[in-house]
Amino acid sequence: MVLPVFAPARVVRFFVFLLLLGVSARAAAPAVTEARWRALRAAAEPAALYTLLYALPKGGDLHNHLAGSNLPEWLYAFGTDPARNGGDVFYVRARFASPAAAIDPAQRFATIRRYQYEALPPADRAEFIPLGELTDAERQIWLDGLRLDQPDEGRKEFFNVIWARFIPLWRNPDVRLELLAENLKAYGAEGMRYLETQFDLNGLADNAGAPIPPEAALPRLRALLARPDVAASGVIPRFQVTVLRFAPDAESRLAEAFAWVDAHRDLWVAINLAGIEEDGFGYPLRFLEKFRELRARYPEIKLSIHAGEMDGPDHHIRDTLLLGATRIGHGVNLLKDPDTLLLLQGGQRAYVEVNLISNRLLQYTPDLAKHPFPEFLRTGVPCGLNTDDRGMWDSNLTDEYYTAVTLFNLSWAELTGLARSSLRHGFVEADTKEKLLADYETRLARFEAALAEGTPAEALAKLAAATRPVTYGYARRNWGLSFPAAP
Ligand SMILES: [Zn+2]
């Protein structure tokens, strides 16, 4: 560029303007051009592509249920380690007096806490074994019972069975907090820096079964987040309170959620509605008056609401925008509501939190090649990739990226834009968001510089030597991908 030396003040102002815009970090062309990305992809075997996507700097996961994000192996590890579960003991219903087939599936290999076990009549107690004393075969059944690893499982197994099997573990405060820490570390390892998860301190009970009020558990949460190993994850967490939309008392829960978020705005940033939309109790417009009433009482509280996680056409996404949501969870049936699609293509009104693997395993889009995600991405609907209940899918955020890249042939600009967009649409406070975005550009520039060096094969080999991807059952079962564990 030729600098107009006769107008230095104007030049300085111009560069200050660029800096203010944040343009400077991207002023140079990215080191990875689209041609380079195509060459890298052509040279990459599946394991090399996965490694690249694992190491790729990522932004935020904005659609995440923390209770559903825990790998069954983590639940087992915390459930059997008194040092990490506050000295509790968990029991599994693994031996049956009546034929297993006659027992409610949610009760088969269900887990309870010691105080619940001790309250059982002796005949019932005989069916339970301490979690740590299951045989190898029983332990495998217990682990597999907490994930969707069979083709015939799907929605019913997910909604009616899996959650009921492990919720007593989730009511243990030590286990819940340690699982949050474990998630932050695992997400940090795959390059994520912001987790906006649906997480609260409701429903906790001590080892004697006495309820722990959320306010009493809060100092423990703050202490956990300040712990050096947790801070070292590099992931900034923010929370949403989620209300089960089909519950008869959902309106009063919503009022409690507003009060909690309003009183804890440094950590809680939004409210969500989740649960099946289609049973006649969970439809969005049920809550319109309640949201309006609560909005009149509190300064703005952001809303991210599940909508359009449905098979058929309806107006749930439009109605959810009317509730005041600026983020839509899933939006699977958006293409079936063209007026709302046109509204969202404007790019300003709402961000769609896409969850590919969830939509496949819960059979909303059994064939992911037909998922609306590329249509959102390429027609101006702001969107990004998220994990939803990854513990139950046995997966991670890299699996979502790998799915999108391989099925939809993402360009480098599309791929890296996903992370940027996720950070822009997070509900985290503005100054932290700016830092996250700047940090993303720095990390991406470093990553691109490494990827641009040498031949594509050399760059991929260098990356493979420096990266130790972690895969779970989903990547193993679907793509045959697993990597040696850290020594
Ligand atoms: Zn969800």
Tab-separated table of C-alpha atoms and ligand atoms in Angstrom:
chain	number	residue	atom	x	y	z
A	1	MET	CA	0.000	0.000	0.000
A	2	VAL	CA	1.315	3.496	-0.847
A	3	LEU	CA	1.001	5.702	2.209
A	4	PRO	CA	-0.172	9.263	1.517
A	5	VAL	CA	2.643	11.001	3.360
A	6	PHE	CA	0.946	14.375	3.038
A	7	ALA	CA	-1.814	13.370	5.448
A	8	PRO	CA	-0.232	11.510	8.359
A	9	ALA	CA	-2.991	12.291	10.849
A	10	ARG	CA	-5.593	10.850	8.519
A	11	VAL	CA	-3.456	7.740	7.981
A	12	VAL	CA	-3.066	7.240	11.712
A	13	ARG	CA	-6.815	7.650	12.152
A	14	PHE	CA	-7.407	5.098	9.399
A	15	PHE	CA	-5.213	2.490	11.083
A	16	VAL	CA	-6.749	3.200	14.474
A	17	PHE	CA	-10.130	2.685	12.820
A	18	LEU	CA	-8.962	-0.661	11.433
A	19	LEU	CA	-7.667	-1.676	14.846
A	20	LEU	CA	-10.951	-0.720	16.459
A	21	LEU	CA	-12.764	-2.829	13.920
A	22	GLY	CA	-10.517	-5.730	14.824
A	23	VAL	CA	-9.554	-5.932	11.159
A	24	SER	CA	-5.836	-5.826	11.803
A	25	ALA	CA	-5.650	-9.436	12.988
A	26	ARG	CA	-7.214	-10.607	9.727
A	27	ALA	CA	-5.763	-7.919	7.461
A	28	ALA	CA	-3.248	-10.362	6.017
A	29	ALA	CA	-4.726	-13.118	3.883
A	30	PRO	CA	-5.077	-16.339	5.889
A	31	ALA	CA	-2.026	-18.563	5.585
A	32	VAL	CA	-4.318	-21.451	4.647
A	33	THR	CA	-5.880	-20.574	1.311
A	34	GLU	CA	-8.870	-22.482	-0.036
A	35	ALA	CA	-6.495	-24.195	-2.499
A	36	ARG	CA	-4.223	-25.235	0.361
A	37	TRP	CA	-7.212	-26.552	2.329
A	38	ARG	CA	-8.310	-28.622	-0.674
A	39	ALA	CA	-4.778	-29.980	-1.024
A	40	LEU	CA	-4.655	-30.839	2.681
A	41	ARG	CA	-7.978	-32.620	2.437
A	42	ALA	CA	-6.878	-34.559	-0.635
A	43	ALA	CA	-3.704	-35.672	1.158
A	44	ALA	CA	-5.428	-36.539	4.453
A	45	GLU	CA	-6.480	-40.058	5.341
A	46	PRO	CA	-9.469	-40.102	7.742
A	47	ALA	CA	-7.183	-40.279	10.814
A	48	ALA	CA	-5.137	-37.310	9.566
A	49	LEU	CA	-8.257	-35.253	8.845
A	50	TYR	CA	-9.627	-36.081	12.310
A	51	THR	CA	-6.310	-35.082	13.882
A	52	LEU	CA	-6.386	-31.765	12.033
A	53	LEU	CA	-9.945	-31.081	13.193
A	54	TYR	CA	-9.129	-32.086	16.773
A	55	ALA	CA	-6.192	-29.672	16.856
A	56	LEU	CA	-8.104	-26.919	15.037
A	57	PRO	CA	-8.776	-23.954	17.346
A	58	LYS	CA	-12.483	-23.893	18.153
A	59	GLY	CA	-14.778	-21.334	19.687
A	60	GLY	CA	-17.749	-22.151	21.873
A	61	ASP	CA	-20.221	-24.942	22.417
A	62	LEU	CA	-23.465	-23.042	22.946
A	63	HIS	CA	-25.844	-25.988	23.112
A	64	ASN	CA	-24.800	-28.367	25.810
A	65	HIS	CA	-26.629	-30.112	28.649
A	66	LEU	CA	-23.994	-30.763	31.251
A	67	ALA	CA	-25.921	-33.666	32.811
A	68	GLY	CA	-25.939	-35.331	29.378
A	69	SER	CA	-22.334	-34.525	28.533
A	70	ASN	CA	-20.613	-37.069	30.712
A	71	LEU	CA	-18.966	-40.087	29.222
A	72	PRO	CA	-20.216	-43.224	31.045
A	73	GLU	CA	-16.586	-44.053	31.876
A	74	TRP	CA	-16.336	-40.753	33.779
A	75	LEU	CA	-19.530	-41.510	35.699
A	76	TYR	CA	-18.049	-44.884	36.628
A	77	ALA	CA	-14.721	-43.371	37.678
A	78	PHE	CA	-16.312	-40.758	39.951
A	79	GLY	CA	-18.996	-43.143	41.181
A	80	THR	CA	-16.388	-45.630	42.443
A	81	ASP	CA	-13.842	-43.191	43.885
A	82	PRO	CA	-14.830	-42.018	47.401
A	83	ALA	CA	-12.154	-39.309	47.230
A	84	ARG	CA	-13.959	-37.750	44.276
A	85	ASN	CA	-17.571	-38.437	45.275
A	86	GLY	CA	-17.548	-37.155	48.860
A	87	GLY	CA	-17.429	-40.631	50.397
A	88	ASP	CA	-20.691	-41.811	48.860
A	89	VAL	CA	-21.362	-45.366	47.663
A	90	PHE	CA	-23.489	-46.141	44.617
A	91	TYR	CA	-25.476	-49.312	44.072
A	92	VAL	CA	-26.652	-50.762	40.760
A	93	ARG	CA	-29.706	-52.903	40.232
A	94	ALA	CA	-27.869	-55.689	38.433
A	95	ARG	CA	-29.370	-58.929	39.837
A	96	PHE	CA	-33.040	-59.584	39.340
A	97	ALA	CA	-35.517	-61.673	41.297
A	98	SER	CA	-37.929	-61.600	38.357
A	99	PRO	CA	-36.850	-62.026	34.713
A	100	ALA	CA	-34.986	-58.924	33.497
A	101	ALA	CA	-37.464	-58.573	30.634
A	102	ALA	CA	-40.287	-58.066	33.147
A	103	ILE	CA	-38.540	-55.083	34.714
A	104	ASP	CA	-39.005	-51.511	33.544
A	105	PRO	CA	-35.957	-50.813	31.304
A	106	ALA	CA	-35.216	-47.610	33.235
A	107	GLN	CA	-34.810	-49.763	36.376
A	108	ARG	CA	-32.424	-52.246	34.746
A	109	PHE	CA	-28.889	-51.334	35.788
A	110	ALA	CA	-30.219	-48.171	37.404
A	111	THR	CA	-27.930	-46.544	39.963
A	112	ILE	CA	-28.917	-45.330	43.429
A	113	ARG	CA	-27.060	-43.756	46.337
A	114	ARG	CA	-26.238	-45.443	49.660
A	115	TYR	CA	-28.996	-43.646	51.582
A	116	GLN	CA	-31.541	-44.873	49.049
A	117	TYR	CA	-30.139	-48.400	49.179
A	118	GLU	CA	-30.292	-48.483	52.957
A	119	ALA	CA	-33.941	-47.443	52.917
A	120	LEU	CA	-34.944	-50.427	50.757
A	121	PRO	CA	-36.588	-53.570	52.160
A	122	PRO	CA	-34.073	-56.504	52.323
A	123	ALA	CA	-35.632	-58.351	49.360
A	124	ASP	CA	-35.142	-55.316	47.108
A	125	ARG	CA	-31.643	-54.677	48.436
A	126	ALA	CA	-30.616	-58.149	47.278
A	127	GLU	CA	-30.971	-56.984	43.673
A	128	PHE	CA	-28.367	-54.217	44.080
A	129	ILE	CA	-24.562	-54.514	43.860
A	130	PRO	CA	-22.090	-51.721	44.719
A	131	LEU	CA	-21.029	-50.025	41.470
A	132	GLY	CA	-17.378	-50.907	42.129
A	133	GLU	CA	-18.213	-54.609	42.573
A	134	LEU	CA	-19.949	-55.253	39.254
A	135	THR	CA	-18.396	-58.069	37.224
A	136	ASP	CA	-16.642	-57.024	34.013
A	137	ALA	CA	-19.679	-58.100	31.995
A	138	GLU	CA	-22.085	-56.238	34.304
A	139	ARG	CA	-19.928	-53.114	34.219
A	140	GLN	CA	-20.036	-53.181	30.421
A	141	ILE	CA	-23.847	-53.430	30.500
A	142	TRP	CA	-23.954	-50.504	32.952
A	143	LEU	CA	-21.685	-48.366	30.738
A	144	ASP	CA	-23.550	-49.246	27.529
A	145	GLY	CA	-26.849	-48.560	29.288
A	146	LEU	CA	-25.881	-44.880	29.541
A	147	ARG	CA	-25.269	-44.250	25.830
A	148	LEU	CA	-27.021	-44.664	22.507
A	149	ASP	CA	-24.720	-47.232	20.951
A	150	GLN	CA	-27.296	-49.473	19.280
A	151	PRO	CA	-29.142	-48.631	16.073
A	152	ASP	CA	-32.565	-49.432	17.554
A	153	GLU	CA	-32.275	-47.197	20.633
A	154	GLY	CA	-33.092	-43.622	19.612
A	155	ARG	CA	-35.548	-41.214	21.119
A	156	LYS	CA	-37.456	-43.514	23.468
A	157	GLU	CA	-34.315	-44.942	25.082
A	158	PHE	CA	-32.942	-41.414	25.420
A	159	PHE	CA	-35.957	-39.661	26.912
A	160	ASN	CA	-37.496	-42.513	28.932
A	161	VAL	CA	-34.623	-44.710	30.040
A	162	ILE	CA	-31.086	-43.308	30.127
A	163	TRP	CA	-31.670	-40.244	32.305
A	164	ALA	CA	-33.582	-42.203	34.939
A	165	ARG	CA	-30.707	-44.679	35.233
A	166	PHE	CA	-28.081	-42.223	36.446
A	167	ILE	CA	-29.806	-39.160	37.924
A	168	PRO	CA	-29.039	-40.187	41.561
A	169	LEU	CA	-25.320	-39.881	40.674
A	170	TRP	CA	-26.005	-36.368	39.362
A	171	ARG	CA	-27.611	-35.372	42.687
A	172	ASN	CA	-24.304	-35.939	44.473
A	173	PRO	CA	-22.652	-32.487	44.666
A	174	ASP	CA	-19.078	-33.773	44.427
A	175	VAL	CA	-19.874	-35.859	41.363
A	176	ARG	CA	-21.748	-33.011	39.641
A	177	LEU	CA	-18.924	-30.519	40.194
A	178	GLU	CA	-16.151	-32.950	39.254
A	179	LEU	CA	-18.015	-33.791	36.039
A	180	LEU	CA	-18.131	-30.092	35.165
A	181	ALA	CA	-14.355	-29.980	35.662
A	182	GLU	CA	-13.853	-33.087	33.532
A	183	ASN	CA	-15.920	-31.589	30.708
A	184	LEU	CA	-13.971	-28.316	30.771
A	185	LYS	CA	-10.678	-30.218	30.546
A	186	ALA	CA	-11.826	-32.477	27.701
A	187	TYR	CA	-13.267	-29.559	25.721
A	188	GLY	CA	-10.124	-27.523	26.304
A	189	ALA	CA	-8.006	-30.369	24.943
A	190	GLU	CA	-9.903	-30.258	21.650
A	191	GLY	CA	-9.364	-26.540	21.248
A	192	MET	CA	-12.615	-25.133	22.619
A	193	ARG	CA	-12.479	-21.974	24.741
A	194	TYR	CA	-16.074	-21.202	25.745
A	195	LEU	CA	-18.720	-23.538	27.127
A	196	GLU	CA	-22.213	-22.180	27.612
A	197	THR	CA	-23.819	-25.137	29.279
A	198	GLN	CA	-27.231	-25.859	30.709
A	199	PHE	CA	-26.198	-26.375	34.301
A	200	ASP	CA	-27.666	-25.479	37.663
A	201	LEU	CA	-27.358	-26.385	41.328
A	202	ASN	CA	-30.934	-27.637	41.760
A	203	GLY	CA	-31.764	-31.097	43.080
A	204	LEU	CA	-28.526	-31.704	45.011
A	205	ALA	CA	-28.644	-33.863	48.143
A	206	ASP	CA	-25.994	-34.815	50.693
A	207	ASN	CA	-24.990	-38.401	51.483
A	208	ALA	CA	-27.861	-38.735	53.951
A	209	GLY	CA	-30.380	-37.539	51.343
A	210	ALA	CA	-30.884	-34.066	52.829
A	211	PRO	CA	-31.487	-31.477	50.102
A	212	ILE	CA	-28.655	-28.962	49.549
A	213	PRO	CA	-30.076	-25.534	48.631
A	214	PRO	CA	-28.492	-24.122	45.440
A	215	GLU	CA	-27.240	-21.049	47.308
A	216	ALA	CA	-25.380	-23.341	49.741
A	217	ALA	CA	-23.663	-25.180	46.865
A	218	LEU	CA	-22.652	-21.991	45.050
A	219	PRO	CA	-19.400	-21.341	47.006
A	220	ARG	CA	-18.275	-24.859	46.113
A	221	LEU	CA	-18.902	-24.163	42.426
A	222	ARG	CA	-16.912	-20.941	42.618
A	223	ALA	CA	-14.074	-22.746	44.395
A	224	LEU	CA	-14.069	-25.436	41.709
A	225	LEU	CA	-13.852	-22.882	38.908
A	226	ALA	CA	-10.924	-21.217	40.654
A	227	ARG	CA	-9.031	-24.519	41.076
A	228	PRO	CA	-5.739	-24.413	39.117
A	229	ASP	CA	-6.386	-27.642	37.172
A	230	VAL	CA	-9.815	-26.363	36.112
A	231	ALA	CA	-8.595	-22.885	35.152
A	232	ALA	CA	-5.772	-24.555	33.185
A	233	SER	CA	-8.386	-26.102	30.866
A	234	GLY	CA	-8.488	-22.699	29.149
A	235	VAL	CA	-12.278	-22.989	28.794
A	236	ILE	CA	-14.470	-20.198	30.167
A	237	PRO	CA	-17.801	-21.581	31.386
A	238	ARG	CA	-21.105	-19.725	31.541
A	239	PHE	CA	-24.403	-21.297	32.486
A	240	GLN	CA	-28.054	-21.368	31.475
A	241	VAL	CA	-30.962	-22.460	33.662
A	242	THR	CA	-33.151	-24.861	31.735
A	243	VAL	CA	-36.812	-25.445	32.464
A	244	LEU	CA	-38.518	-28.647	31.348
A	245	ARG	CA	-41.225	-27.309	29.098
A	246	PHE	CA	-43.757	-30.103	29.452
A	247	ALA	CA	-43.807	-30.067	33.279
A	248	PRO	CA	-47.128	-29.043	34.828
A	249	ASP	CA	-45.311	-26.447	36.976
A	250	ALA	CA	-43.075	-25.131	34.163
A	251	GLU	CA	-44.410	-21.570	34.590
A	252	SER	CA	-43.390	-21.343	38.237
A	253	ARG	CA	-40.014	-22.943	37.409
A	254	LEU	CA	-39.549	-20.251	34.804
A	255	ALA	CA	-40.162	-17.578	37.440
A	256	GLU	CA	-37.565	-19.243	39.710
A	257	ALA	CA	-35.108	-19.393	36.789
A	258	PHE	CA	-35.475	-15.658	36.125
A	259	ALA	CA	-34.864	-14.903	39.803
A	260	TRP	CA	-31.771	-17.145	39.933
A	261	VAL	CA	-30.189	-15.822	36.743
A	262	ASP	CA	-30.903	-12.228	37.726
A	263	ALA	CA	-29.180	-12.763	41.074
A	264	HIS	CA	-26.124	-14.554	39.596
A	265	ARG	CA	-25.407	-12.749	36.359
A	266	ASP	CA	-21.633	-13.219	36.587
A	267	LEU	CA	-22.015	-16.963	35.879
A	268	TRP	CA	-25.558	-17.513	34.625
A	269	VAL	CA	-26.289	-15.756	31.340
A	270	ALA	CA	-29.534	-17.164	29.951
A	271	ILE	CA	-32.650	-19.261	30.303
A	272	ASN	CA	-33.620	-22.219	28.136
A	273	LEU	CA	-36.687	-24.386	27.639
A	274	ALA	CA	-36.000	-28.040	26.834
A	275	GLY	CA	-37.892	-31.287	26.521
A	276	ILE	CA	-40.242	-32.747	23.986
A	277	GLU	CA	-42.154	-30.017	22.143
A	278	GLU	CA	-44.697	-32.336	20.681
A	279	ASP	CA	-46.696	-33.781	23.552
A	280	GLY	CA	-49.269	-31.014	23.761
A	281	PHE	CA	-47.795	-29.480	26.944
A	282	GLY	CA	-44.447	-28.189	25.743
A	283	TYR	CA	-45.484	-25.988	22.793
A	284	PRO	CA	-43.857	-22.525	22.796
A	285	LEU	CA	-46.928	-20.298	22.947
A	286	ARG	CA	-47.895	-21.823	26.287
A	287	PHE	CA	-45.186	-19.564	27.774
A	288	LEU	CA	-45.809	-16.290	25.940
A	289	GLU	CA	-47.735	-14.549	28.720
A	290	LYS	CA	-45.328	-15.821	31.388
A	291	PHE	CA	-42.269	-14.526	29.533
A	292	ARG	CA	-43.935	-11.145	29.053
A	293	GLU	CA	-44.840	-10.962	32.722
A	294	LEU	CA	-41.269	-11.865	33.789
A	295	ARG	CA	-39.695	-9.504	31.264
A	296	ALA	CA	-41.623	-6.668	32.876
A	297	ARG	CA	-39.985	-7.505	36.220
A	298	TYR	CA	-36.312	-8.062	35.364
A	299	PRO	CA	-33.625	-6.301	33.318
A	300	GLU	CA	-32.996	-8.194	30.080
A	301	ILE	CA	-32.233	-11.885	30.423
A	302	LYS	CA	-31.206	-13.671	27.219
A	303	LEU	CA	-33.184	-16.636	25.953
A	304	SER	CA	-31.893	-19.631	24.048
A	305	ILE	CA	-34.775	-22.017	23.518
A	306	HIS	CA	-35.063	-25.468	21.959
A	307	ALA	CA	-37.357	-25.230	18.947
A	308	GLY	CA	-38.049	-27.140	15.776
A	309	GLU	CA	-36.588	-30.385	17.120
A	310	MET	CA	-39.542	-31.963	15.401
A	311	ASP	CA	-40.345	-34.324	12.558
A	312	GLY	CA	-43.148	-32.501	10.832
A	313	PRO	CA	-43.806	-28.892	9.828
A	314	ASP	CA	-45.019	-26.422	12.433
A	315	HIS	CA	-44.480	-22.839	13.565
A	316	HIS	CA	-42.554	-23.609	16.744
A	317	ILE	CA	-39.449	-21.684	15.658
A	318	ARG	CA	-41.488	-18.617	14.728
A	319	ASP	CA	-43.415	-18.876	18.010
A	320	THR	CA	-40.140	-19.218	19.914
A	321	LEU	CA	-38.837	-16.011	18.329
A	322	LEU	CA	-42.032	-14.441	19.596
A	323	LEU	CA	-41.128	-15.616	23.106
A	324	GLY	CA	-38.035	-13.428	22.759
A	325	ALA	CA	-35.379	-16.054	22.016
A	326	THR	CA	-32.314	-14.873	20.118
A	327	ARG	CA	-30.910	-18.364	19.882
A	328	ILE	CA	-32.779	-21.426	18.683
A	329	GLY	CA	-31.734	-24.905	19.803
A	330	HIS	CA	-31.743	-27.371	16.874
A	331	GLY	CA	-34.114	-25.726	14.359
A	332	VAL	CA	-34.313	-29.063	12.517
A	333	ASN	CA	-37.622	-28.334	10.804
A	334	LEU	CA	-36.859	-24.706	9.877
A	335	LEU	CA	-36.894	-25.445	6.132
A	336	LYS	CA	-40.511	-26.544	6.512
A	337	ASP	CA	-41.510	-23.038	7.653
A	338	PRO	CA	-40.360	-20.796	4.748
A	339	ASP	CA	-41.529	-17.480	6.226
A	340	THR	CA	-39.467	-18.048	9.359
A	341	LEU	CA	-36.523	-19.263	7.273
A	342	LEU	CA	-36.636	-16.020	5.294
A	343	LEU	CA	-36.723	-14.063	8.548
A	344	LEU	CA	-33.628	-15.838	9.881
A	345	GLN	CA	-31.739	-15.549	6.596
A	346	GLY	CA	-31.581	-11.830	7.333
A	347	GLY	CA	-28.818	-12.832	9.727
A	348	GLN	CA	-29.754	-10.503	12.577
A	349	ARG	CA	-32.705	-12.086	14.326
A	350	ALA	CA	-31.373	-15.375	15.771
A	351	TYR	CA	-28.603	-17.932	15.774
A	352	VAL	CA	-29.374	-21.605	15.261
A	353	GLU	CA	-27.507	-24.057	17.497
A	354	VAL	CA	-27.051	-27.100	15.274
A	355	ASN	CA	-26.461	-30.528	16.841
A	356	LEU	CA	-25.766	-33.002	14.034
A	357	ILE	CA	-25.023	-36.191	15.959
A	358	SER	CA	-27.901	-35.618	18.357
A	359	ASN	CA	-30.308	-35.169	15.443
A	360	ARG	CA	-29.083	-38.380	13.874
A	361	LEU	CA	-29.174	-40.550	17.007
A	362	LEU	CA	-32.568	-39.231	18.137
A	363	GLN	CA	-33.789	-39.888	14.588
A	364	TYR	CA	-34.861	-36.366	13.689
A	365	THR	CA	-32.490	-36.637	10.701
A	366	PRO	CA	-31.449	-40.305	10.572
A	367	ASP	CA	-29.589	-39.565	7.322
A	368	LEU	CA	-27.309	-36.659	8.144
A	369	ALA	CA	-26.594	-36.013	4.472
A	370	LYS	CA	-30.131	-34.549	4.440
A	371	HIS	CA	-29.594	-32.289	7.452
A	372	PRO	CA	-30.552	-28.627	6.873
A	373	PHE	CA	-27.225	-27.383	8.301
A	374	PRO	CA	-25.562	-26.633	4.911
A	375	GLU	CA	-28.695	-24.762	3.830
A	376	PHE	CA	-28.526	-22.619	7.005
A	377	LEU	CA	-24.791	-22.090	6.628
A	378	ARG	CA	-24.909	-21.123	2.965
A	379	THR	CA	-28.079	-19.010	2.868
A	380	GLY	CA	-27.234	-16.598	5.661
A	381	VAL	CA	-28.798	-18.205	8.747
A	382	PRO	CA	-26.253	-17.674	11.563
A	383	CYS	CA	-25.430	-21.098	12.983
A	384	GLY	CA	-22.773	-23.247	14.590
A	385	LEU	CA	-21.986	-26.777	15.712
A	386	ASN	CA	-22.624	-28.052	19.233
A	387	THR	CA	-22.682	-31.308	21.182
A	388	ASP	CA	-26.065	-31.322	23.037
A	389	ASP	CA	-25.794	-34.536	25.150
A	390	ARG	CA	-22.438	-35.831	23.978
A	391	GLY	CA	-21.990	-38.239	26.903
A	392	MET	CA	-24.953	-40.201	25.627
A	393	TRP	CA	-23.742	-40.031	22.037
A	394	ASP	CA	-20.274	-41.112	23.225
A	395	SER	CA	-18.790	-38.275	21.176
A	396	ASN	CA	-17.139	-34.847	21.281
A	397	LEU	CA	-17.161	-31.532	19.394
A	398	THR	CA	-14.510	-32.740	16.924
A	399	ASP	CA	-16.940	-35.483	15.859
A	400	GLU	CA	-19.435	-32.746	14.922
A	401	TYR	CA	-16.769	-30.937	12.884
A	402	TYR	CA	-15.625	-34.164	11.229
A	403	THR	CA	-19.234	-34.976	10.309
A	404	ALA	CA	-19.762	-31.515	8.800
A	405	VAL	CA	-16.489	-31.454	6.863
A	406	THR	CA	-16.908	-34.927	5.395
A	407	LEU	CA	-20.621	-34.662	4.594
A	408	PHE	CA	-20.846	-31.047	3.468
A	409	ASN	CA	-17.406	-30.283	2.059
A	410	LEU	CA	-16.858	-27.176	4.203
A	411	SER	CA	-14.496	-24.571	2.814
A	412	TRP	CA	-11.741	-23.224	5.081
A	413	ALA	CA	-13.673	-19.979	5.465
A	414	GLU	CA	-16.830	-21.882	6.434
A	415	LEU	CA	-14.978	-24.136	8.868
A	416	THR	CA	-13.121	-21.383	10.690
A	417	GLY	CA	-16.139	-19.089	10.517
A	418	LEU	CA	-18.110	-21.558	12.649
A	419	ALA	CA	-15.911	-20.954	15.678
A	420	ARG	CA	-15.950	-17.186	15.180
A	421	SER	CA	-19.726	-17.192	14.871
A	422	SER	CA	-20.165	-19.330	17.998
A	423	LEU	CA	-18.145	-16.841	20.036
A	424	ARG	CA	-20.004	-13.847	18.623
A	425	HIS	CA	-23.352	-15.376	19.564
A	426	GLY	CA	-22.370	-16.485	23.067
A	427	PHE	CA	-24.177	-14.675	25.879
A	428	VAL	CA	-20.944	-14.083	27.805
A	429	GLU	CA	-20.338	-10.451	28.892
A	430	ALA	CA	-18.938	-8.162	26.186
A	431	ASP	CA	-15.377	-7.696	27.455
A	432	THR	CA	-14.800	-11.437	27.883
A	433	LYS	CA	-16.297	-12.031	24.440
A	434	GLU	CA	-13.837	-9.585	22.894
A	435	LYS	CA	-10.959	-11.394	24.577
A	436	LEU	CA	-12.263	-14.764	23.367
A	437	LEU	CA	-12.538	-13.485	19.791
A	438	ALA	CA	-9.064	-11.944	19.842
A	439	ASP	CA	-7.608	-15.112	21.356
A	440	TYR	CA	-9.310	-17.165	18.637
A	441	GLU	CA	-7.705	-15.095	15.872
A	442	THR	CA	-4.282	-15.447	17.493
A	443	ARG	CA	-4.629	-19.205	17.888
A	444	LEU	CA	-5.985	-19.605	14.370
A	445	ALA	CA	-3.153	-17.573	12.832
A	446	ARG	CA	-0.616	-19.786	14.620
A	447	PHE	CA	-2.413	-22.942	13.504
A	448	GLU	CA	-2.661	-21.726	9.908
A	449	ALA	CA	1.025	-20.827	9.818
A	450	ALA	CA	1.906	-24.396	10.830
A	451	LEU	CA	-0.535	-25.894	8.300
A	452	ALA	CA	0.858	-23.747	5.483
A	453	GLU	CA	4.442	-25.002	5.874
A	454	GLY	CA	5.913	-27.688	3.601
A	455	THR	CA	3.938	-30.043	1.403
A	456	PRO	CA	0.438	-30.986	2.597
A	457	ALA	CA	1.732	-34.426	3.593
A	458	GLU	CA	4.557	-32.870	5.604
A	459	ALA	CA	2.211	-30.468	7.367
A	460	LEU	CA	-0.183	-33.298	8.257
A	461	ALA	CA	2.677	-35.482	9.521
A	462	LYS	CA	3.971	-32.662	11.712
A	463	LEU	CA	0.492	-32.094	13.118
A	464	ALA	CA	0.028	-35.819	13.817
A	465	ALA	CA	3.309	-35.918	15.723
A	466	ALA	CA	2.238	-32.987	17.904
A	467	THR	CA	-1.406	-33.953	18.518
A	468	ARG	CA	-2.954	-36.694	20.582
A	469	PRO	CA	-6.634	-36.784	19.647
A	470	VAL	CA	-9.117	-38.331	22.064
A	471	THR	CA	-11.976	-40.223	20.458
A	472	TYR	CA	-14.847	-42.038	22.078
A	473	GLY	CA	-17.234	-44.759	20.963
A	474	TYR	CA	-18.997	-42.700	18.278
A	475	ALA	CA	-15.811	-42.133	16.256
A	476	ARG	CA	-14.749	-45.751	16.755
A	477	ARG	CA	-18.080	-47.228	15.759
A	478	ASN	CA	-18.816	-44.936	12.824
A	479	TRP	CA	-15.408	-44.199	11.336
A	480	GLY	CA	-13.096	-46.780	12.904
A	481	LEU	CA	-11.088	-43.931	14.419
A	482	SER	CA	-9.156	-44.339	17.641
A	483	PHE	CA	-5.759	-43.079	18.710
A	484	PRO	CA	-3.269	-44.318	21.299
A	485	ALA	CA	-3.870	-42.910	24.770
A	486	ALA	CA	-1.364	-40.600	26.406
A	487	PRO	CA	1.470	-42.571	28.044
B	1	ZN	ZN	-30.619	-29.725	23.830
